[in-house]
Short mmCIF file of C-alpha atoms in Angstrom, two decimals:
data_model
loop_
_atom_site.label_atom_id
_atom_site.label_comp_id
_atom_site.label_asym_id
_atom_site.label_seq_id
_atom_site.Cartn_x
_atom_site.Cartn_y
_atom_site.Cartn_z
CA UNK A 7 -30.52 170.35 -56.10
CA UNK A 8 -31.04 170.88 -59.78
CA UNK A 9 -31.70 167.19 -60.25
CA UNK A 10 -34.18 167.15 -57.45
CA UNK A 11 -36.08 170.04 -58.90
CA UNK A 12 -36.02 168.40 -62.27
CA UNK A 13 -37.60 165.28 -60.77
CA UNK A 14 -40.29 167.10 -58.90
CA UNK A 15 -41.46 169.12 -61.86
CA UNK A 16 -43.62 167.20 -64.16
CA UNK A 17 -42.79 167.29 -67.75
CA UNK A 18 -44.76 169.38 -70.11
CA UNK A 19 -45.83 166.37 -72.12
CA UNK A 20 -47.42 164.67 -69.13
CA UNK A 21 -49.26 167.87 -68.27
CA UNK A 22 -50.62 168.20 -71.74
CA UNK A 23 -51.70 164.54 -71.80
CA UNK A 24 -53.51 164.83 -68.51
CA UNK A 25 -55.20 168.02 -69.59
CA UNK A 26 -56.25 166.43 -72.84
CA UNK A 27 -57.68 163.44 -70.94
CA UNK A 28 -59.86 165.55 -68.68
CA UNK A 29 -60.92 167.71 -71.60
CA UNK A 30 -62.61 164.72 -73.26
CA UNK A 31 -66.32 165.32 -73.48
CA UNK A 32 -69.30 162.97 -73.59
CA UNK A 33 -69.30 163.06 -77.36
CA UNK A 34 -65.83 161.57 -77.52
CA UNK A 35 -66.84 158.73 -75.23
CA UNK A 36 -70.00 157.99 -77.24
CA UNK A 37 -68.07 157.74 -80.46
CA UNK A 38 -65.86 155.05 -79.04
CA UNK A 39 -68.79 152.68 -78.38
CA UNK A 40 -70.08 152.61 -81.97
CA UNK A 41 -66.61 151.97 -83.19
CA UNK A 42 -66.31 148.95 -80.99
CA UNK A 43 -69.76 147.74 -82.07
CA UNK A 44 -68.93 148.12 -85.72
CA UNK A 45 -65.76 146.15 -85.19
CA UNK A 46 -67.70 143.37 -83.52
CA UNK A 47 -70.34 143.34 -86.28
CA UNK A 48 -67.64 143.02 -88.93
CA UNK A 49 -66.16 140.04 -87.17
CA UNK A 50 -69.60 138.42 -86.90
CA UNK A 51 -70.27 139.06 -90.57
CA UNK A 52 -67.06 137.32 -91.47
CA UNK A 53 -68.01 134.35 -89.36
CA UNK A 54 -71.44 134.15 -90.97
CA UNK A 55 -69.91 134.32 -94.43
CA UNK A 56 -67.76 131.40 -93.57
CA UNK A 57 -70.74 129.35 -92.13
CA UNK A 58 -72.68 127.24 -94.65
CA UNK A 59 -76.10 128.45 -95.79
CA UNK A 60 -79.26 127.22 -94.06
CA UNK A 61 -80.49 123.79 -95.11
CA UNK A 62 -76.99 122.61 -96.08
CA UNK A 63 -74.87 120.42 -93.92
CA UNK A 64 -71.39 121.63 -93.26
CA UNK A 65 -68.83 120.08 -95.48
CA UNK A 66 -66.46 117.99 -93.57
CA UNK A 67 -62.94 117.50 -94.51
CA UNK A 68 -62.37 115.06 -97.30
CA UNK A 69 -61.90 111.61 -96.05
CA UNK A 70 -61.85 108.21 -97.53
CA UNK A 71 -64.88 107.03 -99.46
CA UNK A 72 -65.22 104.08 -97.18
CA UNK A 73 -65.81 106.40 -94.23
CA UNK A 74 -68.26 108.75 -96.03
CA UNK A 75 -70.70 106.08 -97.20
CA UNK A 76 -71.65 104.63 -93.79
CA UNK A 77 -72.11 108.11 -92.41
CA UNK A 78 -74.52 109.06 -95.19
CA UNK A 79 -76.52 105.90 -94.60
CA UNK A 80 -76.59 106.50 -90.89
CA UNK A 81 -77.79 110.07 -91.45
CA UNK A 82 -80.52 108.97 -93.87
CA UNK A 83 -81.85 106.20 -91.62
CA UNK A 84 -83.41 108.44 -88.88
CA UNK A 85 -85.41 110.36 -91.48
CA UNK A 86 -86.81 107.15 -92.94
CA UNK A 87 -87.57 105.84 -89.48
CA UNK A 88 -89.35 109.07 -88.59
CA UNK A 89 -91.46 108.87 -91.74
CA UNK A 90 -92.35 105.22 -91.06
CA UNK A 91 -93.18 106.02 -87.46
CA UNK A 92 -95.39 108.95 -88.41
CA UNK A 93 -97.25 106.85 -91.00
CA UNK A 94 -97.74 104.02 -88.47
CA UNK A 95 -98.99 106.54 -85.89
CA UNK A 96 -101.45 108.03 -88.39
CA UNK A 97 -102.74 104.59 -89.30
CA UNK A 98 -102.99 103.55 -85.65
CA UNK A 99 -105.13 106.58 -84.63
CA UNK A 100 -108.73 105.36 -84.01
CA UNK A 101 -111.56 107.06 -85.84
CA UNK A 102 -114.54 108.72 -84.09
CA UNK A 103 -116.82 105.82 -84.93
CA UNK A 104 -114.38 103.35 -83.40
CA UNK A 105 -114.09 105.51 -80.28
CA UNK A 106 -117.90 105.68 -79.92
CA UNK A 107 -118.17 101.94 -80.49
CA UNK A 108 -115.56 101.18 -77.85
CA UNK A 109 -117.24 103.57 -75.41
CA UNK A 110 -120.65 102.01 -76.04
CA UNK A 111 -119.24 98.53 -75.50
CA UNK A 112 -117.60 99.68 -72.28
CA UNK A 113 -120.86 101.19 -71.00
CA UNK A 114 -122.94 98.12 -71.79
CA UNK A 115 -123.18 95.70 -68.90
CA UNK A 116 -121.74 92.32 -69.31
CA UNK A 117 -125.21 90.77 -69.04
CA UNK A 118 -126.21 92.44 -72.30
CA UNK A 119 -123.05 91.52 -74.11
CA UNK A 120 -123.50 87.90 -73.32
CA UNK A 121 -127.18 86.96 -73.73
CA UNK A 122 -128.17 84.02 -71.58
CA UNK A 123 -130.47 81.60 -73.38
CA UNK A 124 -133.78 80.89 -71.64
CA UNK A 125 -134.93 77.37 -71.08
CA UNK A 126 -138.41 76.10 -72.12
CA UNK A 127 -139.47 75.96 -68.46
CA UNK A 128 -138.66 79.64 -67.99
CA UNK A 129 -140.56 80.57 -71.14
CA UNK A 130 -143.63 78.68 -69.95
CA UNK A 131 -143.43 80.31 -66.52
CA UNK A 132 -143.22 83.81 -68.03
CA UNK A 133 -146.18 83.17 -70.33
CA UNK A 134 -148.28 81.88 -67.40
CA UNK A 135 -147.38 84.96 -65.35
CA UNK A 136 -148.38 87.33 -68.18
CA UNK A 137 -151.68 85.52 -68.73
CA UNK A 138 -152.45 85.67 -65.00
CA UNK A 139 -151.79 89.41 -64.84
CA UNK A 140 -154.02 90.08 -67.86
CA UNK A 141 -156.83 87.96 -66.37
CA UNK A 142 -156.58 89.78 -63.03
CA UNK A 143 -156.75 93.16 -64.79
CA UNK A 144 -159.85 92.15 -66.78
CA UNK A 145 -161.55 90.80 -63.65
CA UNK A 146 -160.82 94.00 -61.70
CA UNK A 147 -162.24 96.23 -64.43
CA UNK A 148 -165.38 94.12 -64.81
CA UNK A 149 -165.96 94.09 -61.04
CA UNK A 150 -165.54 97.85 -60.77
CA UNK A 151 -167.93 98.55 -63.64
CA UNK A 152 -170.57 96.18 -62.30
CA UNK A 153 -170.46 97.23 -58.64
CA UNK A 154 -169.61 100.92 -58.93
CA UNK A 155 -172.52 103.24 -58.14
CA UNK A 156 -174.20 104.42 -61.30
CA UNK A 157 -175.34 107.98 -60.93
CA UNK A 158 -178.75 108.69 -62.39
CA UNK A 159 -180.19 112.10 -63.06
CA UNK A 160 -183.28 112.70 -60.96
CA UNK A 161 -186.31 113.53 -63.07
CA UNK A 162 -188.51 116.05 -61.27
CA UNK A 163 -192.30 115.92 -61.80
CA UNK A 164 -193.63 119.41 -61.21
CA UNK A 165 -196.41 119.66 -63.74
CA UNK A 166 -199.28 121.30 -61.82
CA UNK A 167 -202.02 120.60 -61.24
CA UNK A 168 -200.79 117.05 -60.52
CA UNK A 169 -203.87 114.84 -60.65
CA UNK A 170 -203.99 111.42 -59.01
CA UNK A 171 -206.79 108.88 -58.51
CA UNK A 172 -208.31 110.57 -55.42
CA UNK A 173 -206.46 113.87 -55.03
CA UNK A 174 -205.23 116.76 -57.13
CA UNK A 175 -202.32 118.95 -56.04
CA UNK A 176 -202.37 122.46 -57.43
CA UNK A 177 -198.97 123.69 -56.19
CA UNK A 178 -195.90 122.86 -54.09
CA UNK A 179 -193.41 125.38 -52.66
CA UNK A 180 -190.09 124.40 -51.00
CA UNK A 181 -187.37 126.13 -48.93
CA UNK A 182 -184.96 125.61 -45.98
CA UNK A 183 -185.28 126.83 -42.41
CA UNK A 184 -183.60 126.66 -39.02
CA UNK A 185 -185.47 124.48 -36.56
CA UNK A 186 -187.42 126.30 -33.83
CA UNK A 187 -186.34 124.66 -30.61
CA UNK A 188 -188.49 126.50 -28.05
CA UNK A 189 -191.67 128.52 -27.70
CA UNK A 190 -195.28 127.96 -28.66
CA UNK A 191 -194.41 127.24 -32.30
CA UNK A 192 -191.46 124.92 -31.52
CA UNK A 193 -190.81 122.23 -34.11
CA UNK A 194 -191.21 118.70 -32.83
CA UNK A 195 -189.42 115.57 -33.89
CA UNK A 196 -186.34 117.27 -35.47
CA UNK A 197 -183.00 115.73 -34.52
CA UNK A 198 -180.70 117.88 -32.42
CA UNK A 199 -177.83 117.71 -34.93
CA UNK A 200 -179.90 119.31 -37.71
CA UNK A 201 -178.97 122.96 -38.40
CA UNK A 202 -181.18 123.38 -41.48
CA UNK A 203 -184.18 121.29 -42.56
CA UNK A 204 -186.11 121.27 -45.84
CA UNK A 205 -189.72 122.45 -45.80
CA UNK A 206 -192.67 122.29 -48.21
CA UNK A 207 -196.07 123.97 -48.59
CA UNK A 208 -198.66 121.75 -50.34
CA UNK A 209 -201.97 123.02 -51.73
CA UNK A 210 -204.90 120.84 -52.82
CA UNK A 211 -207.33 121.76 -55.54
CA UNK A 212 -209.70 118.85 -54.99
CA UNK A 213 -209.59 115.52 -53.22
CA UNK A 214 -211.67 112.69 -51.83
CA UNK A 215 -210.91 110.49 -48.86
CA UNK A 216 -207.33 109.33 -49.33
CA UNK A 217 -203.90 109.43 -47.77
CA UNK A 218 -200.91 111.28 -49.20
CA UNK A 219 -197.50 109.84 -48.35
CA UNK A 220 -194.71 112.47 -48.18
CA UNK A 221 -190.95 111.80 -47.98
CA UNK A 222 -187.78 113.92 -48.28
CA UNK A 223 -184.84 112.47 -50.20
CA UNK A 224 -181.25 113.61 -50.66
CA UNK A 225 -179.28 113.58 -53.91
CA UNK A 226 -178.58 109.84 -53.52
CA UNK A 227 -182.35 109.17 -53.10
CA UNK A 228 -181.85 108.27 -49.44
CA UNK A 229 -184.67 108.92 -47.00
CA UNK A 230 -184.07 111.97 -44.81
CA UNK A 231 -186.01 111.99 -41.56
CA UNK A 232 -189.34 110.35 -41.06
CA UNK A 233 -192.13 109.61 -43.52
CA UNK A 234 -195.14 111.92 -43.21
CA UNK A 235 -198.72 110.66 -43.82
CA UNK A 236 -201.46 113.22 -44.48
CA UNK A 237 -205.13 112.27 -44.69
CA UNK A 238 -207.39 114.23 -47.03
CA UNK A 239 -211.16 114.53 -47.23
CA UNK A 240 -213.43 116.75 -49.27
CA UNK A 241 -210.48 118.58 -50.81
CA UNK A 242 -208.89 119.45 -47.46
CA UNK A 243 -206.23 118.13 -45.12
CA UNK A 244 -207.84 116.68 -42.01
CA UNK A 245 -204.89 117.76 -39.82
CA UNK A 246 -205.66 121.47 -40.13
CA UNK A 247 -208.93 121.38 -42.09
CA UNK A 248 -207.36 123.43 -44.87
CA UNK A 249 -206.44 123.07 -48.51
CA UNK A 250 -202.86 124.19 -47.67
CA UNK A 251 -200.46 122.59 -45.23
CA UNK A 252 -196.80 123.08 -44.31
CA UNK A 253 -194.53 120.13 -43.57
CA UNK A 254 -190.80 119.80 -42.79
CA UNK A 255 -188.23 117.01 -42.57
CA UNK A 256 -187.07 115.75 -39.21
CA UNK A 257 -183.42 115.94 -40.37
CA UNK A 258 -181.36 117.96 -42.77
CA UNK A 259 -177.95 119.68 -43.02
CA UNK A 260 -175.83 119.37 -39.92
CA UNK A 261 -173.98 122.58 -40.83
CA UNK A 262 -175.60 125.84 -41.94
CA UNK A 263 -172.71 126.46 -44.39
CA UNK A 264 -173.83 123.48 -46.47
CA UNK A 265 -176.56 125.59 -47.98
CA UNK A 266 -173.87 127.54 -49.90
CA UNK A 267 -172.53 124.34 -51.48
CA UNK A 268 -176.12 123.29 -52.19
CA UNK A 269 -176.87 126.60 -53.92
CA UNK A 270 -173.65 126.37 -55.98
CA UNK A 271 -174.51 122.85 -57.14
CA UNK A 272 -171.69 121.14 -55.23
CA UNK A 273 -174.34 119.04 -53.42
CA UNK A 274 -176.85 117.11 -55.51
CA UNK A 275 -180.41 118.47 -55.21
CA UNK A 276 -182.79 117.09 -52.64
CA UNK A 277 -186.41 116.26 -53.49
CA UNK A 278 -189.91 116.08 -52.01
CA UNK A 279 -191.91 113.02 -53.15
CA UNK A 280 -195.70 112.77 -52.85
CA UNK A 281 -197.52 109.49 -53.54
CA UNK A 282 -201.08 108.29 -52.98
CA UNK A 283 -201.81 105.55 -50.47
CA UNK A 284 -199.98 104.27 -47.43
CA UNK A 285 -197.64 102.24 -49.66
CA UNK A 286 -197.29 104.58 -52.58
CA UNK A 287 -195.06 103.79 -55.54
CA UNK A 288 -192.15 106.24 -55.42
CA UNK A 289 -190.93 105.08 -58.82
CA UNK A 290 -194.09 106.64 -60.25
CA UNK A 291 -195.00 109.42 -57.78
CA UNK A 292 -197.72 112.03 -58.01
CA UNK A 293 -195.16 114.83 -57.41
CA UNK A 294 -191.37 114.89 -57.26
CA UNK A 295 -190.47 118.49 -56.43
CA UNK A 296 -186.97 119.90 -56.19
CA UNK A 297 -186.01 121.46 -52.85
CA UNK A 298 -184.92 125.03 -53.62
CA UNK A 299 -181.91 126.65 -51.98
CA UNK A 300 -183.91 129.62 -50.63
CA UNK A 301 -184.80 130.37 -47.03
CA UNK A 302 -188.43 131.28 -47.78
CA UNK A 303 -191.24 129.61 -49.79
CA UNK A 304 -190.37 129.54 -53.49
#
């Protein structure tokens, strides 16, 4: 029994050891780690002391001279080869000018690189073609200049009184009006398409027996409507036995809006021409009056 009790009871030393183990704090555990690290660092320092310094090759164990010499040559050869290779690579690098030249040559078509010589027949054919083109251009310009319409400024003769051989005109007034199509005072002889027609009031100061020829012309000197013949006698018009008479063209503007363009100068001015005789000379008329853009006598 005594032995059994002795076995069951733990010894005092084991109790103290276990109590000491559990009494270890965090500080005791932390101190153990630096100690281990310091031990490792010391071992590493020893190893580094034993290793050769940087830039030096480790010394091998002494061997025979015959073995060392080939090794040194073998070790030196790669460095020399590297230097030669680097110098060859530097020399082989193309410059910018060479690169541009190669690129330009690559871009140029093969037809430009290799110029094909022209034969005498081809040269003659090209020269004939060029001469033909130049001759055609000169002919076209000369034809255009000769046949193109040459615009001439109309010179108006409105110096009153305008005295001729047998009649003297003291004044002329012009304007535009809408044709009167019905009623007692309906206008006769005006074309149906006309929306506005030019009119004129002519006054005589003196006259003998003669005939005045009256025409209306557009900006291109083209005859508008019919020619009007007025006989005069003793300073009066025989048609109405008066010194003053009103006449109008039998044609005119086909659109009433044209009068706006006429007033703005977009349409060349129209004219009233008065000559003496049945076949008067319109190149040298008695009167060439400008048709005004107004709608009443001006």
